[in-house]
Tab-separated table of C-alpha atoms in Angstrom:
chain	number	residue	atom	x	y	z
A	1	UNK	CA	63.237	-2.366	-106.166
A	2	UNK	CA	61.345	1.700	-104.314
A	3	UNK	CA	63.631	3.593	-102.285
A	4	UNK	CA	62.724	6.726	-100.779
A	5	UNK	CA	64.928	9.423	-100.293
A	6	UNK	CA	64.333	12.397	-97.338
A	7	UNK	CA	65.901	15.977	-98.076
A	8	UNK	CA	65.877	19.585	-97.211
A	9	UNK	CA	67.390	22.287	-94.833
A	10	UNK	CA	68.734	20.717	-91.786
A	11	UNK	CA	68.500	23.438	-89.905
A	12	UNK	CA	65.109	26.286	-89.449
A	13	UNK	CA	64.716	29.445	-87.288
A	14	UNK	CA	62.075	29.305	-84.752
A	15	UNK	CA	58.702	30.323	-85.788
A	16	UNK	CA	59.717	29.597	-89.345
A	17	UNK	CA	58.682	26.763	-92.116
A	18	UNK	CA	60.314	23.465	-91.801
A	19	UNK	CA	60.204	22.185	-95.678
A	20	UNK	CA	60.822	18.832	-97.005
A	21	UNK	CA	60.473	16.907	-99.206
A	22	UNK	CA	60.615	12.908	-100.013
A	23	UNK	CA	61.880	11.545	-103.856
A	24	UNK	CA	60.400	7.591	-104.467
A	25	UNK	CA	62.489	5.608	-107.276
A	26	UNK	CA	61.975	2.333	-108.388
A	27	UNK	CA	57.854	2.525	-108.317
A	28	UNK	CA	55.177	5.186	-109.767
A	29	UNK	CA	53.714	8.036	-106.467
A	30	UNK	CA	50.602	7.553	-108.674
A	31	UNK	CA	49.656	3.854	-108.186
A	32	UNK	CA	46.739	3.406	-106.199
A	33	UNK	CA	47.828	1.177	-103.984
A	34	UNK	CA	49.532	3.245	-101.156
A	35	UNK	CA	49.831	6.785	-98.973
A	36	UNK	CA	52.543	8.438	-98.289
A	37	UNK	CA	54.356	9.286	-95.125
A	38	UNK	CA	55.634	10.956	-93.083
A	39	UNK	CA	57.112	10.423	-89.845
A	40	UNK	CA	59.296	12.220	-86.348
A	41	UNK	CA	61.277	10.959	-84.338
A	42	UNK	CA	63.076	13.568	-81.620
A	43	UNK	CA	66.496	12.997	-80.892
A	44	UNK	CA	66.752	10.049	-77.886
A	45	UNK	CA	62.700	9.472	-78.316
A	46	UNK	CA	59.705	7.091	-79.419
A	47	UNK	CA	57.737	7.629	-82.954
A	48	UNK	CA	55.841	9.669	-84.310
A	49	UNK	CA	53.480	10.336	-87.036
A	50	UNK	CA	52.944	13.406	-88.758
A	51	UNK	CA	50.485	12.805	-91.403
A	52	UNK	CA	49.735	10.527	-94.793
A	53	UNK	CA	49.054	11.630	-98.659
A	54	UNK	CA	47.388	10.021	-101.428
A	55	UNK	CA	48.305	9.710	-104.651
A	56	UNK	CA	44.639	11.689	-105.713
A	57	UNK	CA	45.436	14.322	-103.375
A	58	UNK	CA	43.659	13.359	-99.859
A	59	UNK	CA	45.428	13.905	-96.366
A	60	UNK	CA	45.185	12.589	-93.009
A	61	UNK	CA	46.446	14.426	-90.348
A	62	UNK	CA	47.761	13.731	-87.108
A	63	UNK	CA	45.152	15.938	-84.804
A	64	UNK	CA	47.719	17.108	-82.521
A	65	UNK	CA	50.091	18.801	-85.235
A	66	UNK	CA	46.838	19.216	-88.249
A	67	UNK	CA	46.970	23.336	-87.593
A	68	UNK	CA	50.508	23.204	-88.636
A	69	UNK	CA	50.624	21.221	-91.477
A	70	UNK	CA	51.046	20.809	-94.937
A	71	UNK	CA	51.427	17.413	-97.225
A	72	UNK	CA	51.276	17.452	-100.551
A	73	UNK	CA	52.328	15.383	-103.643
A	74	UNK	CA	54.223	16.277	-107.482
A	75	UNK	CA	53.610	13.172	-109.512
A	76	UNK	CA	54.715	14.893	-111.857
A	77	UNK	CA	58.560	15.043	-110.072
A	78	UNK	CA	57.081	11.276	-107.902
A	79	UNK	CA	58.216	13.238	-105.038
A	80	UNK	CA	55.943	14.239	-101.640
A	81	UNK	CA	56.513	16.721	-99.568
A	82	UNK	CA	56.053	18.250	-95.494
A	83	UNK	CA	56.098	21.525	-94.325
A	84	UNK	CA	55.100	22.578	-90.367
A	85	UNK	CA	55.145	25.999	-89.944
A	86	UNK	CA	56.101	28.197	-86.600
A	87	UNK	CA	57.917	25.401	-85.786
A	88	UNK	CA	60.589	25.456	-82.208
A	89	UNK	CA	62.782	23.008	-80.073
A	90	UNK	CA	59.769	20.712	-79.706
A	91	UNK	CA	59.978	20.395	-83.140
A	92	UNK	CA	63.726	18.255	-83.769
A	93	UNK	CA	63.868	15.812	-85.644
A	94	UNK	CA	64.342	13.169	-87.266
A	95	UNK	CA	61.677	13.083	-89.941
A	96	UNK	CA	60.478	10.250	-91.780
A	97	UNK	CA	58.848	8.806	-94.908
A	98	UNK	CA	57.512	6.216	-95.340
A	99	UNK	CA	55.733	3.875	-97.810
A	100	UNK	CA	52.262	2.847	-96.968
A	101	UNK	CA	50.761	-0.370	-98.810
A	102	UNK	CA	46.759	-0.534	-98.888
A	103	UNK	CA	46.822	-3.970	-98.900
A	104	UNK	CA	48.669	-3.771	-95.664
A	105	UNK	CA	46.495	-1.661	-94.441
A	106	UNK	CA	48.357	1.493	-94.543
A	107	UNK	CA	51.582	-0.292	-92.401
A	108	UNK	CA	54.856	1.409	-92.987
A	109	UNK	CA	56.394	-1.150	-94.933
A	110	UNK	CA	59.655	0.844	-97.299
A	111	UNK	CA	61.236	3.866	-95.329
A	112	UNK	CA	63.911	7.070	-95.970
A	113	UNK	CA	66.954	7.032	-94.388
A	114	UNK	CA	65.835	10.030	-92.693
A	115	UNK	CA	66.872	13.537	-92.261
A	116	UNK	CA	67.818	15.318	-88.893
A	117	UNK	CA	66.021	19.569	-88.864
A	118	UNK	CA	67.347	20.908	-86.208
A	119	UNK	CA	65.755	24.339	-85.052
A	120	UNK	CA	67.645	26.684	-83.533
A	121	UNK	CA	68.211	30.409	-84.334
B	1	UNK	CA	42.466	7.617	-80.711
B	2	UNK	CA	44.555	4.165	-78.764
B	3	UNK	CA	47.913	5.462	-76.852
B	4	UNK	CA	50.217	1.940	-76.808
B	5	UNK	CA	52.316	2.062	-72.902
B	6	UNK	CA	55.038	-0.684	-73.236
B	7	UNK	CA	57.121	-2.588	-70.868
B	8	UNK	CA	59.970	-2.231	-69.709
B	9	UNK	CA	60.969	0.164	-70.636
B	10	UNK	CA	64.406	-0.763	-71.234
B	11	UNK	CA	66.054	-4.911	-70.013
B	12	UNK	CA	68.813	-6.383	-69.282
B	13	UNK	CA	69.209	-9.146	-70.542
B	14	UNK	CA	72.687	-11.626	-71.391
B	15	UNK	CA	73.051	-12.757	-74.824
B	16	UNK	CA	70.959	-16.288	-75.334
B	17	UNK	CA	68.026	-14.514	-72.520
B	18	UNK	CA	64.940	-14.722	-73.609
B	19	UNK	CA	63.662	-11.128	-73.938
B	20	UNK	CA	59.951	-10.778	-73.371
B	21	UNK	CA	58.545	-6.967	-74.248
B	22	UNK	CA	55.382	-5.786	-73.711
B	23	UNK	CA	52.893	-3.826	-75.559
B	24	UNK	CA	49.171	-2.325	-74.305
B	25	UNK	CA	46.497	-0.815	-75.772
B	26	UNK	CA	43.654	1.592	-74.367
B	27	UNK	CA	41.284	0.311	-76.536
B	28	UNK	CA	40.947	-3.128	-78.775
B	29	UNK	CA	43.464	-3.140	-81.305
B	30	UNK	CA	40.820	-3.892	-84.414
B	31	UNK	CA	41.715	-7.273	-86.864
B	32	UNK	CA	45.132	-7.567	-84.297
B	33	UNK	CA	47.134	-4.359	-86.874
B	34	UNK	CA	49.536	-4.127	-84.274
B	35	UNK	CA	53.200	-3.921	-85.283
B	36	UNK	CA	56.949	-4.609	-83.906
B	37	UNK	CA	59.953	-2.647	-85.389
B	38	UNK	CA	63.599	-2.871	-84.427
B	39	UNK	CA	65.853	-0.018	-83.918
B	40	UNK	CA	69.287	0.548	-84.108
B	41	UNK	CA	70.965	3.635	-83.878
B	42	UNK	CA	71.616	6.185	-86.834
B	43	UNK	CA	68.942	3.916	-88.393
B	44	UNK	CA	65.646	3.713	-89.308
B	45	UNK	CA	62.922	1.746	-88.044
B	46	UNK	CA	62.820	-2.440	-89.238
B	47	UNK	CA	59.751	-4.257	-89.896
B	48	UNK	CA	59.447	-6.631	-87.920
B	49	UNK	CA	55.762	-8.748	-86.791
B	50	UNK	CA	52.730	-7.406	-88.376
B	51	UNK	CA	49.541	-8.437	-87.646
B	52	UNK	CA	50.377	-9.313	-83.850
B	53	UNK	CA	52.312	-12.355	-85.472
B	54	UNK	CA	53.448	-13.104	-88.179
B	55	UNK	CA	56.693	-12.616	-89.276
B	56	UNK	CA	57.718	-9.700	-92.352
B	57	UNK	CA	60.052	-11.331	-94.570
B	58	UNK	CA	64.059	-12.376	-93.952
B	59	UNK	CA	63.243	-11.955	-90.031
B	60	UNK	CA	64.625	-14.453	-87.974
B	61	UNK	CA	62.157	-17.822	-85.546
B	62	UNK	CA	63.814	-16.089	-83.127
B	63	UNK	CA	61.846	-13.434	-83.086
B	64	UNK	CA	57.327	-14.208	-82.348
B	65	UNK	CA	55.001	-12.364	-81.411
B	66	UNK	CA	51.653	-13.066	-79.914
B	67	UNK	CA	47.822	-11.361	-78.831
B	68	UNK	CA	44.755	-9.289	-79.043
B	69	UNK	CA	42.591	-6.653	-78.152
B	70	UNK	CA	44.809	-5.252	-75.615
B	71	UNK	CA	47.551	-7.412	-74.630
B	72	UNK	CA	50.596	-8.100	-77.105
B	73	UNK	CA	54.019	-10.088	-76.564
B	74	UNK	CA	57.003	-9.466	-78.118
B	75	UNK	CA	59.293	-12.422	-77.554
B	76	UNK	CA	62.952	-13.095	-78.566
B	77	UNK	CA	63.607	-16.829	-77.812
B	78	UNK	CA	68.085	-16.522	-77.502
B	79	UNK	CA	69.489	-12.939	-77.511
B	80	UNK	CA	71.999	-12.410	-79.941
B	81	UNK	CA	74.405	-10.027	-79.878
B	82	UNK	CA	72.660	-7.837	-82.957
B	83	UNK	CA	69.649	-8.021	-81.054
B	84	UNK	CA	70.227	-6.078	-78.443
B	85	UNK	CA	68.277	-2.285	-79.539
B	86	UNK	CA	65.024	-0.324	-79.515
B	87	UNK	CA	62.025	-1.911	-80.019
B	88	UNK	CA	58.337	-0.266	-80.568
B	89	UNK	CA	55.142	-1.220	-81.605
B	90	UNK	CA	52.646	0.308	-83.334
B	91	UNK	CA	48.501	0.386	-84.597
B	92	UNK	CA	47.556	0.677	-87.557
B	93	UNK	CA	44.604	-0.025	-89.617
B	94	UNK	CA	42.140	0.532	-92.889
B	95	UNK	CA	42.851	4.540	-92.679
B	96	UNK	CA	46.670	5.896	-93.413
B	97	UNK	CA	46.898	6.817	-89.380
B	98	UNK	CA	49.382	5.533	-87.129
B	99	UNK	CA	50.002	4.735	-83.276
B	100	UNK	CA	53.073	3.822	-81.641
B	101	UNK	CA	54.930	2.493	-77.983
B	102	UNK	CA	57.113	4.146	-76.501
B	103	UNK	CA	59.786	1.537	-76.890
B	104	UNK	CA	61.712	-1.203	-74.778
B	105	UNK	CA	65.705	-0.260	-74.799
B	106	UNK	CA	66.851	-4.332	-74.781
B	107	UNK	CA	70.542	-3.771	-73.336
B	108	UNK	CA	73.119	-5.635	-72.479
B	109	UNK	CA	74.322	-7.240	-68.739
């Protein structure tokens, strides 16, 4: 059974870079059948897609965040990562990682439990 | 970019009543790539409906989805206590980009 687990600092200072990792177990991140995505949710607000990556390294970003986002994949560790630069309080959110099968037209079928990242000095 | 608008923002109903939630897209959603999620506090979203009308695995048949083009509806035929939550619609497709609606909260009246 596939499991996704987000990890990283829960507190980041303004103007710094937020870094999170999603560890995949029960499946291979090197499969050609999936995208791997990041989605966030500010406290009490709605969901926002941040971006996704294919095992080959091809990336797709939300245009509203593109200038600050980098998503990468480490197939040797079965992990993919998110970096968001120049953060502000508006980036405080629960960050989820998800698997997006190509056969479901990239609909997220499995989600991690989410991790709260607070941006504060 | 497709914008999804959900209405109403909050729906106050009693257990046993019927809930009707709306999701309107700013342009036509291709191939009915429209999904609905349920989210409870402290939990990740749970997929209910995909392809506008197909129930995900394990979802009770009191949940149903309908619509095409720009207008979509999630109906809960008889609300159970565990159904009080926030519901999101989502557009997906051939690229991995996703768009979410703002959500509808179904609360106990």
